[in-house]
Short mmCIF file of C-alpha atoms and ligand atoms in Angstrom, two decimals:
data_model
loop_
_atom_site.label_atom_id
_atom_site.label_comp_id
_atom_site.label_asym_id
_atom_site.label_seq_id
_atom_site.Cartn_x
_atom_site.Cartn_y
_atom_site.Cartn_z
CA MET L 7 122.92 115.90 108.24
CA GLU L 8 126.63 116.27 107.55
CA ASN L 9 128.21 114.68 104.48
CA VAL L 10 130.71 112.70 106.53
CA ARG L 11 129.86 109.36 108.03
CA PRO L 12 130.65 109.50 111.78
CA GLU L 13 133.19 106.88 112.89
CA THR L 14 130.76 105.80 115.59
CA MET L 15 128.02 104.92 113.07
CA LYS L 16 127.39 101.17 113.15
CA ARG L 17 127.37 99.18 109.91
CA ILE L 18 123.74 98.26 109.24
CA ASN L 19 124.08 94.51 108.80
CA THR L 20 121.10 93.03 110.65
CA PRO L 21 117.32 93.49 110.28
CA GLU L 22 117.25 94.97 113.80
CA LEU L 23 119.77 97.68 112.90
CA ALA L 24 117.85 98.33 109.66
CA ASN L 25 114.61 98.76 111.62
CA ALA L 26 116.30 101.11 114.08
CA PHE L 27 117.64 103.19 111.15
CA ILE L 28 114.17 103.32 109.60
CA GLU L 29 112.58 104.49 112.85
CA GLU L 30 115.23 107.16 113.34
CA GLN L 31 114.98 108.39 109.73
CA VAL L 32 111.18 108.48 109.73
CA ALA L 33 111.28 110.75 112.80
CA ALA L 34 114.01 112.92 111.23
CA LEU L 35 112.11 113.19 107.93
CA ARG L 36 108.90 114.21 109.71
CA ALA L 37 110.82 116.86 111.66
CA GLN L 38 112.52 118.20 108.50
CA ILE L 39 109.49 118.15 106.21
CA GLY L 40 106.67 119.10 108.61
CA ASP L 41 103.49 119.57 106.57
CA LYS L 42 105.31 120.54 103.34
CA LYS L 43 105.47 118.59 100.08
CA VAL L 44 108.31 116.48 98.66
CA LEU L 45 109.10 115.46 95.10
CA LEU L 46 111.17 112.43 94.09
CA ALA L 47 112.41 111.06 90.77
CA LEU L 48 111.74 107.35 91.17
CA SER L 49 113.65 105.20 88.70
CA GLY L 50 112.87 101.88 90.38
CA GLY L 51 116.54 101.33 91.22
CA VAL L 52 117.30 100.30 94.77
CA ASP L 53 118.44 103.75 96.02
CA SER L 54 115.46 105.81 94.84
CA SER L 55 113.07 102.98 95.78
CA VAL L 56 114.36 102.89 99.36
CA VAL L 57 114.12 106.68 99.62
CA ALA L 58 110.54 106.51 98.27
CA ALA L 59 109.56 103.81 100.77
CA LEU L 60 111.10 105.79 103.67
CA LEU L 61 109.31 108.97 102.59
CA ILE L 62 105.99 107.17 102.15
CA LYS L 63 106.34 105.81 105.68
CA ALA L 64 107.25 109.24 107.03
CA VAL L 65 104.97 111.65 105.17
CA GLY L 66 102.62 109.52 103.01
CA LYS L 67 100.75 111.61 100.46
CA GLN L 68 102.94 114.67 101.02
CA LEU L 69 105.35 112.83 98.71
CA THR L 70 104.90 112.87 94.94
CA CYS L 71 107.01 110.38 92.96
CA VAL L 72 107.72 110.93 89.28
CA HIS L 73 108.65 107.88 87.23
CA VAL L 74 110.00 108.83 83.81
CA ASN L 75 109.85 106.04 81.24
CA HIS L 76 112.54 107.04 78.76
CA GLY L 77 112.10 103.90 76.69
CA LEU L 78 115.49 102.56 77.76
CA LEU L 79 114.26 100.61 80.79
CA ARG L 80 114.31 96.83 81.00
CA LYS L 81 111.24 94.80 80.20
CA GLY L 82 108.66 95.00 82.99
CA GLU L 83 110.37 97.79 84.97
CA PRO L 84 107.84 100.62 84.60
CA GLU L 85 105.01 98.16 85.34
CA GLN L 86 106.76 97.03 88.53
CA VAL L 87 107.29 100.60 89.75
CA ILE L 88 103.57 101.30 89.27
CA LYS L 89 102.52 98.04 90.93
CA VAL L 90 104.77 98.40 93.98
CA PHE L 91 104.46 102.11 94.65
CA ARG L 92 101.02 103.07 93.38
CA ASP L 93 99.07 99.85 93.88
CA GLN L 94 100.73 98.35 96.95
CA MET L 95 102.12 101.36 98.83
CA ASP L 96 99.39 103.78 97.76
CA ALA L 97 101.91 106.49 96.82
CA ASN L 98 101.18 109.57 94.74
CA LEU L 99 102.93 108.46 91.57
CA ILE L 100 103.10 110.38 88.32
CA TYR L 101 104.02 108.07 85.45
CA VAL L 102 105.46 109.95 82.48
CA ASP L 103 105.53 108.13 79.18
CA ALA L 104 108.41 109.98 77.52
CA VAL L 105 109.43 107.12 75.22
CA ASP L 106 108.77 108.92 71.90
CA ARG L 107 110.36 112.12 73.13
CA PHE L 108 113.63 110.40 74.14
CA LEU L 109 113.84 108.16 71.08
CA ASP L 110 113.14 111.10 68.74
CA LYS L 111 115.94 113.12 70.38
CA LEU L 112 118.30 110.14 70.16
CA ALA L 113 117.57 109.35 66.51
CA GLY L 114 120.81 109.38 64.52
CA VAL L 115 123.01 110.07 67.59
CA SER L 116 125.81 107.52 67.58
CA ASP L 117 128.58 108.97 69.75
CA PRO L 118 128.42 107.26 73.20
CA GLU L 119 129.05 110.37 75.30
CA THR L 120 126.64 112.47 73.22
CA LYS L 121 123.99 109.76 73.73
CA ARG L 122 124.56 109.94 77.49
CA LYS L 123 124.30 113.74 77.44
CA VAL L 124 121.08 113.69 75.42
CA ILE L 125 119.53 111.14 77.80
CA GLY L 126 120.70 113.02 80.91
CA LYS L 127 119.54 116.42 79.67
CA GLU L 128 116.19 115.13 78.46
CA PHE L 129 115.64 113.41 81.80
CA ILE L 130 116.22 116.64 83.71
CA ASP L 131 113.96 118.56 81.28
CA VAL L 132 111.08 116.06 81.61
CA PHE L 133 111.41 115.95 85.38
CA ALA L 134 111.59 119.77 85.65
CA GLU L 135 108.46 120.10 83.48
CA GLU L 136 106.57 117.76 85.77
CA ALA L 137 107.85 119.59 88.84
CA LYS L 138 106.63 122.94 87.46
CA LYS L 139 103.11 121.54 87.08
CA LEU L 140 102.93 120.87 90.83
CA ASP L 141 102.13 123.47 93.44
CA GLY L 142 103.82 124.01 96.77
CA ILE L 143 106.74 121.57 96.53
CA LYS L 144 109.44 122.54 99.01
CA PHE L 145 111.69 119.49 99.12
CA LEU L 146 113.41 117.23 96.62
CA GLY L 147 114.12 113.65 97.69
CA GLN L 148 117.30 112.07 96.34
CA GLY L 149 118.76 108.59 96.45
CA THR L 150 122.31 109.80 97.04
CA ILE L 151 124.35 107.12 98.82
CA TYR L 152 127.73 107.35 100.55
CA PRO L 153 129.84 106.18 97.58
CA ASP L 154 128.23 109.00 95.50
CA ILE L 155 129.51 111.49 98.06
CA LEU L 156 132.96 109.89 98.18
CA GLU L 157 133.30 109.51 94.40
CA SER L 158 131.47 112.33 92.70
CA LYS L 159 131.00 115.20 95.09
CA GLY L 160 127.47 114.17 95.97
CA VAL L 161 126.00 114.25 92.46
CA LYS L 162 124.14 111.05 91.65
CA ALA L 163 126.37 109.52 88.96
CA HIS L 164 123.54 108.41 86.70
CA HIS L 165 122.30 111.91 86.00
CA ASN L 166 125.45 112.61 84.01
CA VAL L 167 124.55 116.30 83.82
CA GLY L 168 124.65 119.12 86.33
CA GLY L 169 121.29 118.78 88.07
CA LEU L 170 117.97 120.55 88.16
CA PRO L 171 117.50 124.08 86.78
CA GLU L 172 118.04 126.81 89.33
CA ASP L 173 114.47 128.11 89.16
CA LEU L 174 113.43 124.87 90.83
CA ASN L 175 114.73 125.89 94.17
CA PHE L 176 114.19 122.83 96.33
CA GLU L 177 115.73 121.84 99.61
CA LEU L 178 117.30 118.36 99.40
CA VAL L 179 116.12 115.38 101.42
CA GLU L 180 118.72 112.59 101.30
CA PRO L 181 117.93 110.01 103.97
CA VAL L 182 120.38 107.31 102.80
CA LYS L 183 123.32 109.54 101.95
CA LEU L 184 125.53 108.08 104.68
CA LEU L 185 124.81 104.45 103.77
CA TYR L 186 126.81 101.99 101.70
CA LYS L 187 125.01 99.93 99.06
CA ASP L 188 124.73 96.77 101.20
CA GLU L 189 123.15 98.86 103.97
CA VAL L 190 120.66 100.43 101.55
CA ARG L 191 119.68 96.89 100.50
CA MET L 192 119.29 95.83 104.14
CA VAL L 193 117.00 98.83 104.75
CA GLY L 194 115.05 98.07 101.54
CA LYS L 195 114.48 94.52 102.71
CA ALA L 196 113.27 95.77 106.11
CA LEU L 197 110.88 98.11 104.27
CA ASP L 198 109.40 95.06 102.46
CA LEU L 199 110.46 96.07 98.97
CA PRO L 200 110.49 93.10 96.55
CA ASP L 201 113.75 91.13 96.35
CA ASN L 202 114.25 91.84 92.64
CA MET L 203 114.24 95.56 93.44
CA VAL L 204 116.44 95.28 96.54
CA TYR L 205 119.07 92.90 95.14
CA ARG L 206 119.06 93.97 91.54
CA GLN L 207 122.26 94.17 89.56
CA PRO L 208 123.79 97.56 88.72
CA PHE L 209 121.92 99.23 85.87
CA PRO L 210 123.39 102.30 84.16
CA GLY L 211 121.45 105.57 84.12
CA PRO L 212 121.33 105.61 80.28
CA GLY L 213 119.84 102.13 80.55
CA LEU L 214 119.57 99.92 77.51
CA GLY L 215 120.65 102.94 75.45
CA VAL L 216 124.34 102.06 75.89
CA ARG L 217 123.65 98.43 74.94
CA CYS L 218 122.00 99.36 71.64
CA VAL L 219 125.41 100.30 70.28
CA GLY L 220 125.61 103.32 67.97
CA ALA L 221 122.51 105.21 66.86
CA ILE L 222 119.46 103.74 68.61
CA THR L 223 116.62 102.44 66.47
CA ARG L 224 113.34 101.18 67.90
CA ASP L 225 113.62 97.71 66.38
CA ARG L 226 117.19 97.12 67.55
CA LEU L 227 116.31 98.50 71.00
CA GLU L 228 113.47 95.96 71.20
CA ALA L 229 116.01 93.22 70.35
CA VAL L 230 118.15 94.41 73.29
CA ARG L 231 115.14 94.51 75.64
CA GLU L 232 113.77 91.10 74.64
CA SER L 233 117.14 89.32 74.72
CA ASP L 234 117.94 90.92 78.11
CA ALA L 235 114.60 89.65 79.46
CA ILE L 236 115.38 86.10 78.28
CA LEU L 237 118.87 86.23 79.81
CA ARG L 238 117.53 87.47 83.15
CA GLU L 239 114.76 84.90 83.19
CA GLU L 240 117.18 82.03 82.49
CA PHE L 241 119.72 83.28 85.05
CA ALA L 242 116.95 83.48 87.68
CA LYS L 243 115.68 79.97 86.81
CA ASN L 244 119.20 78.57 87.09
CA GLY L 245 120.13 80.16 90.41
CA LEU L 246 122.55 82.73 88.99
CA GLU L 247 120.53 85.83 89.95
CA GLY L 248 122.28 87.58 92.82
CA LYS L 249 125.40 85.42 92.22
CA VAL L 250 126.69 87.07 89.06
CA TRP L 251 127.50 90.73 89.58
CA GLN L 252 126.18 92.08 86.27
CA TYR L 253 124.77 90.38 83.18
CA PHE L 254 123.06 91.74 80.11
CA THR L 255 122.91 91.62 76.34
CA ILE L 256 124.21 93.99 73.70
CA VAL L 257 123.07 94.40 70.11
CA PRO L 258 125.79 96.01 67.97
CA ASP L 259 124.93 98.04 64.91
CA PHE L 260 125.99 95.56 62.25
CA LYS L 261 124.48 92.55 60.52
CA SER L 262 125.74 89.21 59.29
CA THR L 263 124.29 86.50 57.10
CA GLY L 264 122.25 83.59 58.33
CA ILE L 265 119.87 81.02 56.94
CA LEU L 266 116.25 80.29 57.86
CA ASP L 267 113.77 78.02 56.06
CA GLY L 268 116.20 77.71 53.13
CA LYS L 269 116.46 81.50 52.70
CA ARG L 270 119.45 83.70 53.43
CA THR L 271 118.94 86.30 56.16
CA PHE L 272 120.92 89.40 57.07
CA GLU L 273 120.38 90.23 60.74
CA TRP L 274 121.98 91.42 64.01
CA PRO L 275 123.99 89.40 66.50
CA VAL L 276 123.14 89.44 70.22
CA VAL L 277 126.14 89.52 72.54
CA ILE L 278 125.84 88.07 76.05
CA ARG L 279 127.98 89.63 78.79
CA ALA L 280 128.19 88.29 82.35
CA VAL L 281 130.86 89.66 84.67
CA ASN L 282 131.92 89.56 88.28
CA SER L 283 133.31 92.61 90.00
CA VAL L 284 133.59 94.26 93.37
CA ASP L 285 133.36 97.92 92.46
CA ALA L 286 133.24 97.99 88.62
CA THR L 287 136.85 99.17 88.29
CA ALA L 288 137.87 95.65 87.21
CA ALA L 289 135.77 92.70 86.12
CA SER L 290 136.30 89.01 85.42
CA ILE L 291 134.24 86.72 83.23
CA GLU L 292 131.63 84.48 84.80
CA GLN L 293 132.00 80.89 83.58
CA ILE L 294 128.42 80.17 82.61
CA PRO L 295 127.60 76.45 82.21
CA TYR L 296 127.77 75.61 78.51
CA GLU L 297 124.35 73.96 78.57
CA LEU L 298 122.80 77.15 79.88
CA LEU L 299 124.53 79.26 77.21
CA LEU L 300 123.16 76.93 74.53
CA CYS L 301 119.65 77.10 75.99
CA ILE L 302 119.75 80.93 76.13
CA THR L 303 121.09 80.99 72.56
CA ASP L 304 118.22 78.79 71.32
CA ARG L 305 115.64 80.97 73.03
CA ILE L 306 117.10 84.24 71.71
CA LEU L 307 117.30 82.89 68.16
CA ALA L 308 113.73 81.60 68.33
CA GLU L 309 112.10 84.51 70.18
CA VAL L 310 113.91 87.74 69.34
CA LYS L 311 113.05 89.43 66.07
CA GLY L 312 115.84 90.50 63.73
CA VAL L 313 118.58 88.32 65.27
CA ASN L 314 120.43 85.40 63.67
CA ARG L 315 123.54 84.94 65.84
CA VAL L 316 124.42 84.84 69.56
CA LEU L 317 127.93 85.49 70.88
CA TYR L 318 129.49 85.32 74.37
CA ASP L 319 131.87 88.13 75.31
CA LEU L 320 134.94 86.63 77.04
CA SER L 321 136.80 89.90 77.62
CA PRO L 322 137.75 90.97 81.16
CA LYS L 323 138.04 94.58 82.33
CA PRO L 324 140.71 95.72 81.64
CA VAL L 325 141.25 95.51 78.63
CA ALA L 326 137.53 95.79 77.78
CA THR L 327 135.06 97.89 79.74
CA ILE L 328 131.93 96.25 81.16
CA GLU L 329 129.52 98.09 78.84
CA TRP L 330 130.19 98.22 75.13
CA GLU L 331 130.07 102.01 74.96
P1 LIG M 409 132.26 100.35 82.36
O1 LIG M 409 131.56 100.07 81.08
O2 LIG M 409 132.85 101.72 82.44
O3 LIG M 409 131.13 100.28 83.48
O4 LIG M 409 133.28 99.27 82.71
C1 LIG M 409 131.37 100.26 84.88
C2 LIG M 409 130.02 100.23 85.59
O5 LIG M 409 129.35 101.47 85.40
C3 LIG M 409 128.10 101.27 84.73
N1 LIG M 409 127.96 102.37 83.78
C4 LIG M 409 127.20 103.46 83.99
N2 LIG M 409 126.40 103.78 85.01
N3 LIG M 409 125.82 105.79 83.90
C5 LIG M 409 125.70 104.94 84.94
O6 LIG M 409 124.95 105.22 85.87
C6 LIG M 409 126.61 105.53 82.82
O7 LIG M 409 126.69 106.31 81.87
C7 LIG M 409 127.33 104.30 82.87
N4 LIG M 409 128.22 103.70 82.03
C8 LIG M 409 128.58 102.52 82.60
C9 LIG M 409 128.19 99.90 84.08
O8 LIG M 409 126.91 99.32 83.90
C10 LIG M 409 129.07 99.16 85.06
O9 LIG M 409 128.33 98.65 86.15
#
């Protein structure tokens, strides 16, 4: 497949067109792969999930998925990947618990770009180690989509490092590389992937790592994960899921005083960020109903350990960026 979308290619905007694409791709994947084996890094994001579902449909157990839990995923994500792909779709799925390994490497690293590099490099290393344990893999599946090709010369942006080591000499299988994001979602829906996988908000490759500002510690990372889960749950309950482009919490690396049961405390703040954007180059602030903000604040203060303050970030991009680092 060429890396240029033909002008004649129809925009996939109906379930019928999505089904036709799936049928065509399944046939093409079977022809390309034959009886050989394929490996795929499955993050649980929409792109890799759609590629996994297409490959499962095309070649079943010839596909091995590797899900690396780097400890920076949102609450419930690794469990959902296992449930959907191993339990429901009967895929070969290798789950790698690399939490300690990543957090040990990240200990004391506070520079944002160094953090990204450590996460990206460690991810490639873990994945390559898993790949070397497997025999007879010929192909590597990738969730490259058309904007990746247009923007970053075909390298999936979230890897942030060069790619796999050269001794892993795989041929690439990239069935959605000519599709735009909305088309990938349409195909995911037609493949019966759960809505919260298909329509999920953008999530950076370094995950919660860039929201645990500065050097990551396990306790502050847990505060990010728990507050993010509360925010997502409340947004879903109040009909904001799928309406707000991106929303999450940040826990900066500083403390302030508070008071609980007559005693002074010294704990972290949680910052809530909810923005609207088209392509992440600019973002405006979502006007969350005040009542909802108060309810989320109460829950975070009551349920998240180590936190005594909740703030709402009102800064658009520019001048701020969407993430805090
Ligand atoms: P900023 O913070 O630059 O973010 O306004 C723009 C969009 O990019 C996401 N983002 C990343 N995605 N790896 C990624 O895959 C990264 O290192 C990274 N940093 C930011 C961010 O979540 C937002 O959607």
